Coordinates of C-alpha atoms in Angstrom, one line a residue:
Chain A
M1 CA -54.4 -92.0 20.6
A2 CA -55.3 -91.3 24.0
D3 CA -57.0 -87.9 25.2
P4 CA -55.6 -85.3 26.1
W5 CA -56.4 -85.7 30.0
T6 CA -56.0 -89.5 30.3
H7 CA -52.7 -88.7 32.2
D8 CA -54.0 -86.1 34.4
L9 CA -56.9 -88.3 35.1
N10 CA -54.9 -91.2 36.4
S11 CA -52.6 -89.1 38.1
L12 CA -55.6 -88.1 40.2
G13 CA -56.9 -91.6 40.8
D14 CA -53.3 -92.8 41.8
R15 CA -53.1 -89.2 44.0
S16 CA -56.8 -89.6 45.9
R17 CA -55.3 -93.1 46.9
I18 CA -53.1 -91.0 49.1
G19 CA -54.1 -91.3 53.8
L20 CA -57.6 -93.1 52.5
R21 CA -59.4 -93.8 55.6
T22 CA -60.1 -97.2 57.6
L23 CA -63.8 -97.5 58.0
D24 CA -63.5 -97.7 61.7
A25 CA -61.5 -94.3 61.0
T26 CA -64.8 -93.2 59.3
R27 CA -67.3 -94.3 61.5
A28 CA -65.2 -92.7 64.8
A29 CA -65.0 -89.6 62.7
I30 CA -68.3 -89.6 62.2
T31 CA -69.6 -90.5 65.1
D32 CA -67.8 -87.6 67.1
K33 CA -68.9 -85.3 64.4
R34 CA -72.3 -86.2 65.9
S35 CA -72.0 -85.5 69.1
T36 CA -70.0 -82.2 68.7
Q37 CA -72.9 -80.8 66.5
E38 CA -75.5 -81.9 69.2
N39 CA -74.6 -78.8 71.2
P40 CA -73.0 -76.0 69.2
M41 CA -72.9 -73.8 72.1
R42 CA -70.4 -75.9 74.0
L43 CA -68.3 -75.8 71.7
F44 CA -68.0 -72.0 71.6
K45 CA -67.9 -72.4 75.5
Q46 CA -65.4 -74.6 75.8
R47 CA -62.7 -72.9 72.9
P48 CA -62.5 -69.8 74.0
A49 CA -59.2 -69.9 72.2
L50 CA -60.5 -69.9 68.7
A51 CA -62.9 -67.1 69.4
A52 CA -65.9 -67.8 67.5
L53 CA -65.0 -66.3 63.8
I54 CA -67.5 -66.0 61.2
V55 CA -66.3 -65.5 57.9
L56 CA -69.0 -64.2 55.9
A57 CA -68.3 -64.5 51.8
I58 CA -70.2 -62.6 49.6
V59 CA -69.8 -63.6 46.1
V60 CA -71.4 -61.5 43.4
M61 CA -70.2 -62.9 39.6
F62 CA -71.7 -60.9 36.6
A63 CA -70.4 -59.5 33.5
P64 CA -69.3 -55.5 33.6
V65 CA -72.7 -53.7 34.3
A66 CA -73.3 -50.7 36.1
Y67 CA -74.0 -50.8 39.5
A68 CA -77.4 -50.6 40.9
I69 CA -77.9 -48.1 43.7
V70 CA -79.7 -48.6 46.5
D71 CA -80.2 -48.0 50.1
R72 CA -77.4 -49.9 52.9
L73 CA -78.9 -53.1 54.2
V74 CA -77.9 -54.1 57.5
L75 CA -78.5 -58.0 58.4
S76 CA -78.5 -59.0 61.9
V77 CA -76.6 -62.8 62.8
D78 CA -77.5 -64.8 65.9
V79 CA -74.6 -67.2 65.9
D80 CA -75.9 -68.9 69.1
K81 CA -78.9 -70.2 66.6
P82 CA -78.7 -73.4 64.5
A83 CA -77.4 -73.3 61.3
E84 CA -81.0 -73.9 59.6
E85 CA -82.3 -71.1 62.0
I86 CA -79.4 -68.5 60.8
E87 CA -80.1 -69.1 57.1
S88 CA -83.8 -68.6 57.5
D89 CA -83.4 -65.5 59.4
L90 CA -81.1 -63.9 56.8
E91 CA -83.0 -64.8 53.7
S92 CA -86.8 -63.5 55.5
Q93 CA -84.0 -59.8 56.0
L94 CA -83.0 -59.8 52.1
E95 CA -86.8 -61.1 51.1
Q96 CA -87.9 -58.5 52.9
A97 CA -85.3 -55.9 51.7
G98 CA -86.3 -57.4 47.9
I99 CA -83.0 -59.2 47.3
P100 CA -83.1 -62.3 46.1
A101 CA -80.1 -64.3 47.4
T102 CA -79.6 -68.3 48.4
V103 CA -78.3 -67.8 52.4
K104 CA -76.9 -71.4 53.8
A105 CA -75.0 -71.4 56.7
E106 CA -72.5 -74.5 58.6
K107 CA -71.5 -74.4 61.8
H108 CA -67.9 -75.4 62.5
E109 CA -65.3 -76.2 65.0
D110 CA -63.7 -72.9 65.0
G111 CA -67.3 -70.6 63.8
V112 CA -69.8 -70.4 61.5
E113 CA -69.5 -70.1 57.5
I114 CA -72.3 -68.2 56.0
S115 CA -72.4 -67.5 52.3
I116 CA -75.1 -65.4 51.0
E117 CA -74.4 -65.7 47.1
S118 CA -76.4 -64.0 44.5
D119 CA -76.5 -62.5 41.0
D120 CA -78.3 -59.5 41.9
P121 CA -75.1 -56.7 40.9
S122 CA -76.7 -54.2 43.5
V123 CA -75.6 -56.4 46.7
G124 CA -72.0 -56.4 46.6
S125 CA -71.2 -53.4 47.6
N126 CA -73.8 -52.3 50.2
L127 CA -74.7 -55.3 51.9
D128 CA -72.9 -55.0 55.7
V129 CA -73.6 -58.0 58.4
V130 CA -74.4 -57.1 62.1
V131 CA -73.6 -59.8 64.6
P132 CA -75.3 -59.6 68.2
N133 CA -74.3 -61.7 70.9
L134 CA -70.9 -62.1 70.4
P135 CA -68.7 -64.0 72.8
D136 CA -65.6 -61.0 73.8
N137 CA -63.0 -63.1 71.7
A138 CA -64.8 -63.2 68.7
V139 CA -63.9 -62.2 65.9
A140 CA -66.1 -61.5 62.8
Q141 CA -64.7 -61.0 59.3
Q142 CA -66.2 -60.5 55.6
L143 CA -65.0 -61.6 52.7
R144 CA -66.7 -59.5 49.8
I145 CA -64.8 -61.2 46.1
E146 CA -66.1 -59.7 42.8
V147 CA -65.5 -60.4 39.7
S148 CA -66.4 -57.2 37.2
C149 CA -64.8 -59.2 33.9
T150 CA -66.0 -62.1 32.1
L151 CA -63.3 -65.3 33.1
T152 CA -63.6 -68.4 30.5
D153 CA -64.3 -71.5 32.4
A154 CA -60.7 -72.4 32.9
Q155 CA -60.0 -68.7 34.2
E156 CA -62.7 -69.1 36.6
A157 CA -61.0 -72.6 37.8
K158 CA -57.9 -70.8 38.1
L159 CA -59.3 -67.8 40.3
T160 CA -60.6 -70.6 42.6
Q161 CA -57.7 -72.1 42.8
A162 CA -56.1 -69.1 43.7
L163 CA -58.4 -68.1 46.3
R164 CA -58.3 -71.2 47.4
S165 CA -54.7 -71.6 47.8
P166 CA -52.7 -71.3 51.3
A167 CA -50.7 -68.3 50.4
F168 CA -54.2 -66.5 49.8
R169 CA -55.5 -67.8 52.9
G170 CA -52.3 -66.9 54.9
A171 CA -52.4 -63.5 53.7
L172 CA -56.0 -62.9 55.1
G173 CA -55.0 -64.1 58.6
G174 CA -51.9 -61.8 58.9
P175 CA -51.7 -58.4 59.9
D176 CA -54.3 -55.5 58.3
A177 CA -51.3 -53.1 57.6
D178 CA -49.7 -55.4 55.3
M179 CA -53.2 -57.5 54.1
A180 CA -53.6 -55.5 50.7
A181 CA -50.4 -56.1 49.4
A182 CA -50.3 -59.9 50.9
V183 CA -53.9 -60.5 49.0
R184 CA -52.7 -58.3 46.1
K185 CA -49.3 -60.9 45.7
A186 CA -51.2 -63.7 46.4
L187 CA -53.6 -63.1 43.2
A188 CA -50.8 -61.8 41.1
D189 CA -48.5 -64.9 41.9
A190 CA -51.8 -67.0 40.0
G191 CA -51.9 -64.3 37.1
F192 CA -54.9 -62.2 38.2
H193 CA -53.2 -58.8 38.8
D194 CA -55.6 -56.4 38.2
V195 CA -57.2 -56.7 41.6
D196 CA -58.5 -53.5 43.9
V197 CA -58.5 -54.7 47.6
A198 CA -60.3 -52.9 50.2
V199 CA -59.0 -53.9 53.9
H200 CA -61.6 -52.7 56.3
P201 CA -61.7 -53.0 60.3
N202 CA -63.2 -56.3 59.5
S203 CA -63.8 -57.2 55.7
V204 CA -61.9 -57.5 53.2
A205 CA -63.3 -56.3 50.0
I206 CA -61.8 -58.0 46.2
T207 CA -62.9 -57.3 43.1
V208 CA -60.6 -59.2 40.5
K209 CA -61.1 -57.2 37.2
S210 CA -59.3 -58.4 34.8
P211 CA -58.8 -61.7 33.4
P212 CA -55.5 -63.4 34.3
K213 CA -52.4 -62.8 32.5
Chain B
M1 CA -79.1 -110.3 58.5
A2 CA -82.1 -108.0 58.8
L3 CA -81.8 -104.1 57.9
S4 CA -83.2 -102.2 60.3
N5 CA -86.6 -99.1 59.6
D6 CA -85.6 -97.0 61.9
S7 CA -84.1 -93.8 61.1
I8 CA -82.0 -94.3 64.3
P9 CA -78.8 -95.2 62.5
D10 CA -77.8 -98.8 62.0
W11 CA -74.4 -98.2 62.0
D12 CA -73.2 -102.2 62.1
A13 CA -75.8 -103.4 59.4
L14 CA -74.2 -100.3 57.3
T15 CA -70.9 -101.1 58.4
A16 CA -71.2 -105.3 57.1
L17 CA -72.8 -103.8 53.5
L18 CA -69.7 -100.7 53.5
G19 CA -66.9 -102.8 54.3
P20 CA -66.3 -104.1 51.1
I21 CA -67.2 -101.0 49.1
H22 CA -65.7 -98.4 51.2
E23 CA -62.4 -97.6 49.4
D24 CA -63.7 -97.8 46.0
V25 CA -66.6 -94.8 47.4
Q26 CA -64.0 -92.9 49.5
L27 CA -62.1 -92.5 46.3
F28 CA -65.2 -91.6 44.2
A29 CA -65.8 -88.9 46.7
R30 CA -62.5 -87.6 46.4
R31 CA -62.5 -88.3 42.5
I32 CA -65.6 -85.7 42.1
A33 CA -64.6 -83.1 44.9
R34 CA -62.1 -80.3 44.0
S35 CA -59.8 -82.1 46.8
N36 CA -59.1 -85.5 49.3
A37 CA -59.9 -83.4 51.9
E38 CA -63.1 -82.1 50.3
G39 CA -63.8 -85.8 49.1
D40 CA -63.8 -87.1 52.7
D41 CA -65.9 -84.9 53.6
V42 CA -68.4 -85.8 51.0
F43 CA -67.6 -89.3 51.8
Q44 CA -68.5 -88.8 55.8
E45 CA -71.3 -86.7 54.9
A46 CA -73.0 -89.5 52.6
V47 CA -71.7 -92.4 55.1
L48 CA -74.2 -90.7 58.1
R49 CA -77.0 -90.3 55.8
A50 CA -76.6 -93.5 54.3
A51 CA -76.8 -95.2 57.6
H52 CA -80.1 -92.5 58.5
K53 CA -81.3 -93.7 55.2
L54 CA -80.7 -97.8 55.4
G55 CA -84.4 -98.8 56.6
S56 CA -85.4 -97.7 53.2
L57 CA -83.4 -99.8 51.1
R58 CA -85.5 -103.0 50.8
D59 CA -82.8 -104.5 48.2
R60 CA -79.7 -105.4 50.2
S61 CA -78.4 -106.4 46.5
R62 CA -78.6 -102.6 45.3
F63 CA -76.6 -101.1 48.2
K64 CA -73.5 -100.9 45.8
A65 CA -75.2 -98.6 43.9
W66 CA -77.6 -97.0 46.5
V67 CA -74.5 -95.9 48.2
Y68 CA -73.3 -94.6 45.6
S69 CA -76.1 -92.8 44.6
V70 CA -76.1 -90.8 48.5
V71 CA -72.9 -89.3 47.5
V72 CA -73.8 -88.4 44.1
S73 CA -76.5 -86.0 46.3
V74 CA -74.3 -85.2 49.2
H75 CA -72.0 -84.2 46.6
R76 CA -74.5 -82.0 44.5
T77 CA -75.8 -80.7 47.2
R78 CA -73.2 -79.2 48.4
C79 CA -71.7 -78.0 44.9
R80 CA -75.5 -76.1 44.8
R81 CA -74.9 -74.4 47.9
A82 CA -71.2 -74.0 47.9
F83 CA -70.3 -71.4 45.5
W84 CA -68.1 -70.1 47.7
R85 CA -66.2 -72.6 49.2
R86 CA -65.3 -72.9 45.6
L87 CA -63.4 -69.9 46.0
V88 CA -62.4 -69.6 50.3
S89 CA -62.3 -73.2 51.4
S90 CA -60.7 -73.6 54.7
E91 CA -59.2 -77.3 53.9
E92 CA -55.7 -77.9 52.6
A93 CA -55.8 -78.9 49.0
D94 CA -54.3 -82.1 49.8
R95 CA -52.6 -83.8 52.2
P96 CA -48.6 -83.4 52.2
D97 CA -46.5 -85.6 49.7
A98 CA -44.3 -88.7 50.1
V99 CA -41.4 -87.1 48.2
G100 CA -39.3 -89.8 48.5
D101 CA -35.8 -89.6 46.6
D102 CA -37.7 -89.0 43.2
G103 CA -38.9 -85.7 44.6
S104 CA -39.5 -84.3 41.1
R105 CA -41.6 -87.4 39.9
W106 CA -43.9 -86.7 42.9
A107 CA -43.9 -83.2 41.7
D108 CA -44.6 -83.8 38.2
E109 CA -47.7 -85.9 39.3
R110 CA -48.8 -83.8 41.7
A111 CA -49.0 -80.9 39.2
S112 CA -50.5 -83.2 36.1
A113 CA -53.4 -84.3 39.2
S114 CA -54.4 -80.6 40.3
R115 CA -54.4 -80.4 36.5
A116 CA -56.9 -83.2 35.9
S117 CA -59.0 -81.5 39.4
A118 CA -59.2 -77.9 37.8
A119 CA -60.5 -79.4 34.5
L120 CA -63.1 -81.6 36.2
A121 CA -64.4 -78.9 38.4
T122 CA -65.1 -77.0 34.8
L123 CA -67.9 -79.8 34.0
R124 CA -71.1 -79.8 35.5
A125 CA -71.5 -82.4 38.9
P126 CA -73.6 -84.7 36.7
Q127 CA -70.7 -84.6 34.2
R128 CA -68.2 -84.9 36.3
E129 CA -69.5 -87.8 38.3
A130 CA -70.5 -90.0 34.8
V131 CA -66.7 -88.9 33.8
V132 CA -65.0 -89.9 36.8
L133 CA -67.3 -93.3 37.3
F134 CA -66.6 -94.3 33.6
E135 CA -62.9 -92.9 33.1
L136 CA -61.7 -94.3 36.3
H137 CA -63.7 -96.2 38.1
G138 CA -64.9 -98.2 35.4
Y139 CA -68.3 -98.7 35.5
S140 CA -70.6 -99.0 32.4
I141 CA -73.2 -96.7 31.2
E142 CA -76.5 -98.6 32.3
E143 CA -74.0 -98.8 36.1
I144 CA -73.7 -95.3 35.7
A145 CA -77.2 -94.7 34.9
E146 CA -78.5 -96.7 37.7
I147 CA -76.3 -94.7 40.6
Q148 CA -77.2 -91.1 38.8
D149 CA -80.5 -92.4 38.5
T150 CA -81.3 -91.2 35.3
S151 CA -81.3 -92.9 31.9
V152 CA -78.8 -94.3 29.6
S153 CA -79.3 -91.8 26.7
S154 CA -78.2 -89.1 29.3
V155 CA -75.6 -90.9 30.5
K156 CA -73.8 -91.0 27.1
S157 CA -74.9 -87.4 27.0
R158 CA -72.7 -86.1 30.0
L159 CA -70.1 -88.1 28.9
T160 CA -69.9 -86.6 25.6
R161 CA -70.3 -83.1 27.0
G162 CA -68.3 -84.1 29.7
R163 CA -65.5 -84.8 27.3
E164 CA -65.8 -81.7 24.7
R165 CA -65.8 -79.5 28.3
L166 CA -62.3 -81.1 28.4
K167 CA -61.3 -80.9 25.2
R168 CA -61.8 -77.1 25.5
F169 CA -60.6 -77.1 28.8
Y170 CA -56.5 -78.6 27.5
A171 CA -57.6 -76.8 24.2
E172 CA -57.1 -73.7 26.2
L173 CA -54.2 -74.9 28.1
A174 CA -52.2 -74.9 25.8
L175 CA -52.7 -71.9 24.3
E176 CA -51.4 -70.3 27.5
P177 CA -47.6 -69.7 27.2
E178 CA -45.5 -71.7 29.5
P179 CA -44.6 -69.4 33.0
I180 CA -41.3 -68.2 32.9
T181 CA -39.4 -70.6 34.7
E182 CA -35.4 -69.8 33.6
V183 CA -33.8 -66.5 33.2
C184 CA -31.7 -66.7 30.3
R185 CA -28.6 -64.8 30.6
G186 CA -26.3 -63.4 27.9

């Protein structure tokens, strides 16, 4: 008797064949990416229409506990620096503030993505990021996701899928006035009805309070 | 063919060695990642790293296991640092379907593949790699041990635990009620 996942794995195997790249295409993509990574400043200057989008996701996942109250911490990020320096700068700032966290920064075509991952429950609500030296047309957005309930592995996978979905990303990209409702709908459609969504001028905070129904 | 010992990428040497297994390695990257797009990123990064480190590979006959191990290394690095990327990715989950005449079959296959991807996502990276290499690529436990740079007993343990987690995932799916897709009109 086949395992319950055999059919699904075979489907995954088949679908993973869709749109495979040739070796020449892979090599071309790599050499093209490396040439643009050598001078990230050139990217921002040559692509003013894209703006320098900084998405900061602070993810804190923990079982329901009381928040520790800490002083507000302002982190300064210089997006002109290489990714490695951004990482070490932020980690240094966090360490000085007594907050254990791992920082990863990646520069992409259209901006810098910074992640601060911590299981310190005090990190989520008392962290602000200040970005100096932004180009005039730059946009800095902060996305905070907190899970204040216990999720099973399957439920966590479901939340992951929901937050990766085009519907959720589309909701984030909409006008501020509609964003909270759109984000709630995107998550509700995935079964997560008990969520708080707070939209601020440059940040969105989402708290998942209960497992999906 | 001499293998370069320089850290400068030797694309020609790498291309010659990678050519015969390029598709298999790319498929592996896609299957352990959470989407084809993410898998392509992993594969690309792995190929770049392999090009730089090719000089360190003394025995050309080990190239296949070696390049798979580079993919494993890149994948695990991304897993460790990319927690939030699991939640908010800038990539699309999949390329558009070639629906054709049998649209429902494609939809079923896509749902089936998504379920597999979600199930594999519940496994730790070493377990996921071992399960994919064993179930989808047909590698032996000894070959997987070489790729993952671990012992045969570790691979057996990873496969056992990986299957246990998959079993739990599917058991929970079986307990969840099906979403209501039709309204019964009385």
